[in-house]
Short mmCIF file of C-alpha atoms in Angstrom, two decimals:
data_model
loop_
_atom_site.label_atom_id
_atom_site.label_comp_id
_atom_site.label_asym_id
_atom_site.label_seq_id
_atom_site.Cartn_x
_atom_site.Cartn_y
_atom_site.Cartn_z
CA MET A 1 54.09 -38.92 36.55
CA LYS A 2 52.80 -39.59 33.05
CA LEU A 3 55.69 -40.31 30.69
CA TYR A 4 53.92 -41.49 27.55
CA ALA A 5 50.97 -40.33 25.46
CA ASP A 6 47.65 -42.16 25.32
CA ALA A 7 47.61 -42.16 21.50
CA PRO A 8 49.26 -45.41 20.32
CA ALA A 9 51.18 -43.81 17.44
CA ARG A 10 52.62 -41.02 19.56
CA ARG A 11 53.38 -43.39 22.43
CA THR A 12 55.25 -45.69 20.02
CA ARG A 13 57.33 -42.77 18.74
CA GLN A 14 58.15 -41.72 22.30
CA LEU A 15 59.14 -45.24 23.29
CA ALA A 16 61.29 -45.60 20.18
CA GLY A 17 62.94 -42.23 20.82
CA ASP A 18 63.69 -43.12 24.44
CA LEU A 19 65.13 -46.49 23.37
CA ILE A 20 67.33 -44.87 20.72
CA PHE A 21 68.55 -42.30 23.23
CA LEU A 22 69.32 -45.06 25.75
CA VAL A 23 71.27 -47.01 23.12
CA TRP A 24 73.09 -43.78 22.23
CA ILE A 25 74.11 -43.30 25.88
CA VAL A 26 75.22 -46.91 26.36
CA GLY A 27 77.12 -46.88 23.07
CA TRP A 28 79.13 -43.77 23.89
CA LEU A 29 79.78 -44.96 27.43
CA TRP A 30 81.20 -48.16 25.97
CA ILE A 31 83.35 -46.20 23.49
CA GLY A 32 84.59 -43.97 26.31
CA HIS A 33 85.48 -47.05 28.35
CA VAL A 34 87.37 -48.60 25.43
CA VAL A 35 89.34 -45.40 24.84
CA GLN A 36 90.08 -45.02 28.56
CA HIS A 37 91.26 -48.62 28.81
CA GLY A 38 93.32 -48.34 25.62
CA THR A 39 95.00 -45.15 26.78
CA MET A 40 95.92 -46.77 30.08
CA GLU A 41 97.94 -49.33 28.12
CA LEU A 42 100.42 -46.52 27.47
CA ALA A 43 101.19 -46.48 31.19
CA GLY A 44 102.87 -49.88 30.86
CA VAL A 45 106.14 -48.28 29.78
CA GLY A 46 106.10 -46.01 32.82
CA ARG A 47 105.38 -48.91 35.16
CA GLN A 48 108.20 -50.96 33.65
CA THR A 49 110.56 -48.00 33.93
CA ASP A 50 109.57 -47.50 37.56
CA THR A 51 110.08 -51.17 38.42
CA SER A 52 113.42 -51.54 36.60
CA ALA A 53 114.85 -48.26 37.85
CA THR A 54 113.78 -48.99 41.42
CA GLN A 55 115.45 -52.39 41.30
CA LEU A 56 118.59 -50.89 39.77
CA ALA A 57 118.70 -48.15 42.41
CA GLY A 58 118.38 -50.77 45.13
CA GLY A 59 121.21 -52.85 43.65
CA LEU A 60 123.51 -49.86 43.21
CA SER A 61 122.76 -48.64 46.71
CA SER A 62 123.59 -52.08 48.14
CA ALA A 63 126.80 -52.22 46.12
CA GLY A 64 127.75 -48.76 47.33
CA ASP A 65 127.10 -49.73 50.93
CA THR A 66 129.25 -52.83 50.52
CA LEU A 67 132.14 -50.94 48.90
CA SER A 68 132.01 -48.17 51.47
CA GLY A 69 133.22 -50.73 54.01
CA ILE A 70 136.58 -51.14 52.25
CA PRO A 71 139.27 -49.50 54.36
CA VAL A 72 140.89 -46.30 53.08
CA VAL A 73 139.33 -46.24 49.57
CA GLY A 74 135.80 -47.35 50.47
CA GLY A 75 134.26 -43.87 50.51
CA GLY A 76 135.72 -42.89 47.17
CA VAL A 77 134.74 -46.13 45.46
CA SER A 78 131.17 -46.10 46.73
CA ALA A 79 130.47 -42.47 45.68
CA PRO A 80 129.78 -43.26 41.96
CA PHE A 81 127.42 -46.03 42.97
CA ASP A 82 125.50 -43.66 45.24
CA GLN A 83 125.24 -41.14 42.39
CA MET A 84 124.00 -43.79 39.97
CA SER A 85 121.52 -44.96 42.60
CA SER A 86 120.17 -41.41 42.92
CA ALA A 87 119.87 -41.15 39.13
CA SER A 88 118.01 -44.45 39.02
CA GLN A 89 115.63 -43.25 41.70
CA ALA A 90 114.98 -40.09 39.66
CA LEU A 91 114.28 -42.28 36.62
CA ALA A 92 111.89 -44.39 38.69
CA GLN A 93 110.07 -41.23 39.80
CA ALA A 94 109.82 -40.13 36.18
CA GLY A 95 108.20 -43.48 35.40
CA ARG A 96 105.70 -43.01 38.23
CA ASP A 97 104.94 -39.48 37.00
CA GLN A 98 104.31 -40.84 33.53
CA VAL A 99 101.87 -43.42 34.91
CA THR A 100 100.00 -40.69 36.81
CA ALA A 101 99.86 -38.45 33.72
CA VAL A 102 98.60 -41.28 31.51
CA HIS A 103 96.00 -42.23 34.12
CA ARG A 104 94.65 -38.68 34.21
CA LEU A 105 94.71 -38.39 30.43
CA SER A 106 92.84 -41.68 30.01
CA TRP A 107 90.05 -40.52 32.30
CA VAL A 108 89.80 -37.12 30.61
CA LEU A 109 89.64 -38.74 27.16
CA GLY A 110 87.19 -41.44 28.21
CA VAL A 111 84.81 -39.13 30.07
CA SER A 112 84.97 -36.41 27.41
CA LEU A 113 84.41 -38.82 24.55
CA ALA A 114 81.36 -40.29 26.31
CA ALA A 115 79.91 -37.12 27.81
CA ILE A 116 80.10 -34.69 24.88
CA PRO A 117 77.94 -36.70 22.38
CA VAL A 118 75.48 -37.67 25.14
CA LEU A 119 75.11 -34.07 26.30
CA CYS A 120 74.81 -32.73 22.73
CA VAL A 121 71.77 -34.95 22.15
CA GLY A 122 70.49 -34.83 25.72
CA VAL A 123 70.05 -31.04 25.70
CA PHE A 124 67.36 -31.53 23.05
CA VAL A 125 65.80 -34.83 24.15
CA VAL A 126 65.61 -34.43 27.93
CA PRO A 127 63.93 -30.95 28.06
CA ARG A 128 61.36 -32.00 25.47
CA ARG A 129 60.51 -35.20 27.33
CA TRP A 130 60.41 -33.31 30.63
CA ARG A 131 57.99 -30.71 29.23
CA PHE A 132 55.72 -33.45 27.93
CA ALA A 133 55.74 -35.35 31.24
CA ARG A 134 55.06 -32.16 33.20
CA GLU A 135 52.18 -31.06 30.95
CA ALA A 136 50.65 -34.52 30.67
CA THR A 137 50.85 -35.12 34.41
CA ALA A 138 49.31 -31.73 35.22
CA ALA A 139 46.55 -32.14 32.63
CA SER A 140 45.65 -35.63 33.84
CA ARG A 141 44.84 -34.19 37.27
CA PHE A 142 42.11 -31.99 35.81
CA ILE A 143 40.29 -34.55 33.73
CA ASP A 144 38.18 -36.42 36.26
CA ALA A 145 34.71 -35.01 35.53
CA ALA A 146 32.71 -33.91 32.48
CA GLU A 147 32.88 -30.29 33.64
CA ASP A 148 36.65 -30.41 33.34
CA LEU A 149 36.36 -30.71 29.56
CA ASP A 150 35.22 -27.09 29.53
CA LEU A 151 38.69 -25.92 30.66
CA PHE A 152 40.42 -27.77 27.85
CA ALA A 153 37.84 -26.57 25.35
CA LEU A 154 38.53 -22.98 26.39
CA ARG A 155 42.28 -23.52 26.01
CA ALA A 156 41.67 -24.95 22.53
CA LEU A 157 39.71 -21.82 21.55
CA THR A 158 42.63 -19.61 22.53
CA ARG A 159 45.49 -21.76 21.22
CA GLN A 160 44.35 -23.78 18.20
CA PRO A 161 44.66 -22.41 14.63
CA MET A 162 41.51 -20.99 13.08
CA HIS A 163 41.33 -23.58 10.31
CA VAL A 164 41.37 -26.36 12.92
CA LEU A 165 38.56 -24.73 14.92
CA ALA A 166 36.57 -24.23 11.71
CA ARG A 167 36.52 -27.99 11.12
CA ILE A 168 34.71 -28.44 14.44
CA SER A 169 32.06 -25.74 14.15
CA ASP A 170 31.17 -22.63 12.16
CA ASP A 171 30.91 -20.82 15.50
CA PRO A 172 33.07 -22.72 18.00
CA ALA A 173 33.07 -19.89 20.54
CA GLY A 174 29.28 -19.61 20.44
CA ALA A 175 28.88 -23.36 20.71
CA TRP A 176 31.26 -23.36 23.68
CA ARG A 177 29.28 -20.60 25.41
CA ALA A 178 26.10 -22.56 24.74
CA ARG A 179 27.75 -25.63 26.32
CA ASP A 180 27.17 -27.73 23.20
CA PRO A 181 28.47 -31.12 24.49
CA ASP A 182 29.68 -32.34 21.10
CA VAL A 183 31.62 -29.14 20.37
CA VAL A 184 33.01 -28.93 23.90
CA THR A 185 34.21 -32.52 23.69
CA ALA A 186 35.73 -31.98 20.24
CA LEU A 187 37.51 -28.83 21.38
CA ALA A 188 38.74 -30.52 24.55
CA SER A 189 40.03 -33.44 22.48
CA LEU A 190 42.23 -31.07 20.50
CA GLU A 191 43.87 -29.69 23.63
CA LEU A 192 44.11 -33.04 25.38
CA ARG A 193 45.81 -34.50 22.32
CA GLU A 194 48.43 -31.74 22.57
CA CYS A 195 49.05 -32.84 26.18
CA GLY A 196 49.29 -36.50 25.17
CA LEU A 197 45.93 -37.43 26.64
CA ALA A 198 42.66 -38.77 25.29
CA VAL A 199 39.17 -37.94 26.45
CA PRO A 200 38.24 -40.63 28.99
CA ALA A 201 35.58 -42.97 27.68
CA ALA A 202 33.37 -42.14 30.65
CA LEU A 203 33.37 -38.46 29.72
CA SER A 204 33.09 -38.67 25.94
#
């Protein structure tokens, strides 16, 4: 597949454009990563809540189990501890839920922040580069003999503006029908240039 034009100036512009687009992608991916990582820092509170509440629930549950062994009053004394243990477990679950929510939010923010700018530019850059590569690759398959110039000359007659054709010949169509080699080559050069190609030195 032919990705870049033969003409040095156009090839340089294409290379520069591809490099800028690559830097654009890498830059927004880095920004998305920074935002995702920064948002995840908010999950620290939830993790701490989960850890502390879980430890508290464990301590209260152990205390309740110990007090429940006291004869006669054990069951009544341990009941508040069991209730507080359940509340602590609910608080720990809330902390875990917060961590999960922050984790999801961080990924949504990071991916969105990176993807939207890349896609906004990519919808213009990628199709244009794909069209060029497709046309240049297809055209390069036809240009392997002097007779092939005739096809590109014909395309130039049907596609190029009149004032451009007039600079080549006063009667470009007549010269093409007469197989004037200079006119055919000049016309073919116009069309090949549009495809990003140059007339091979062996055929010019």
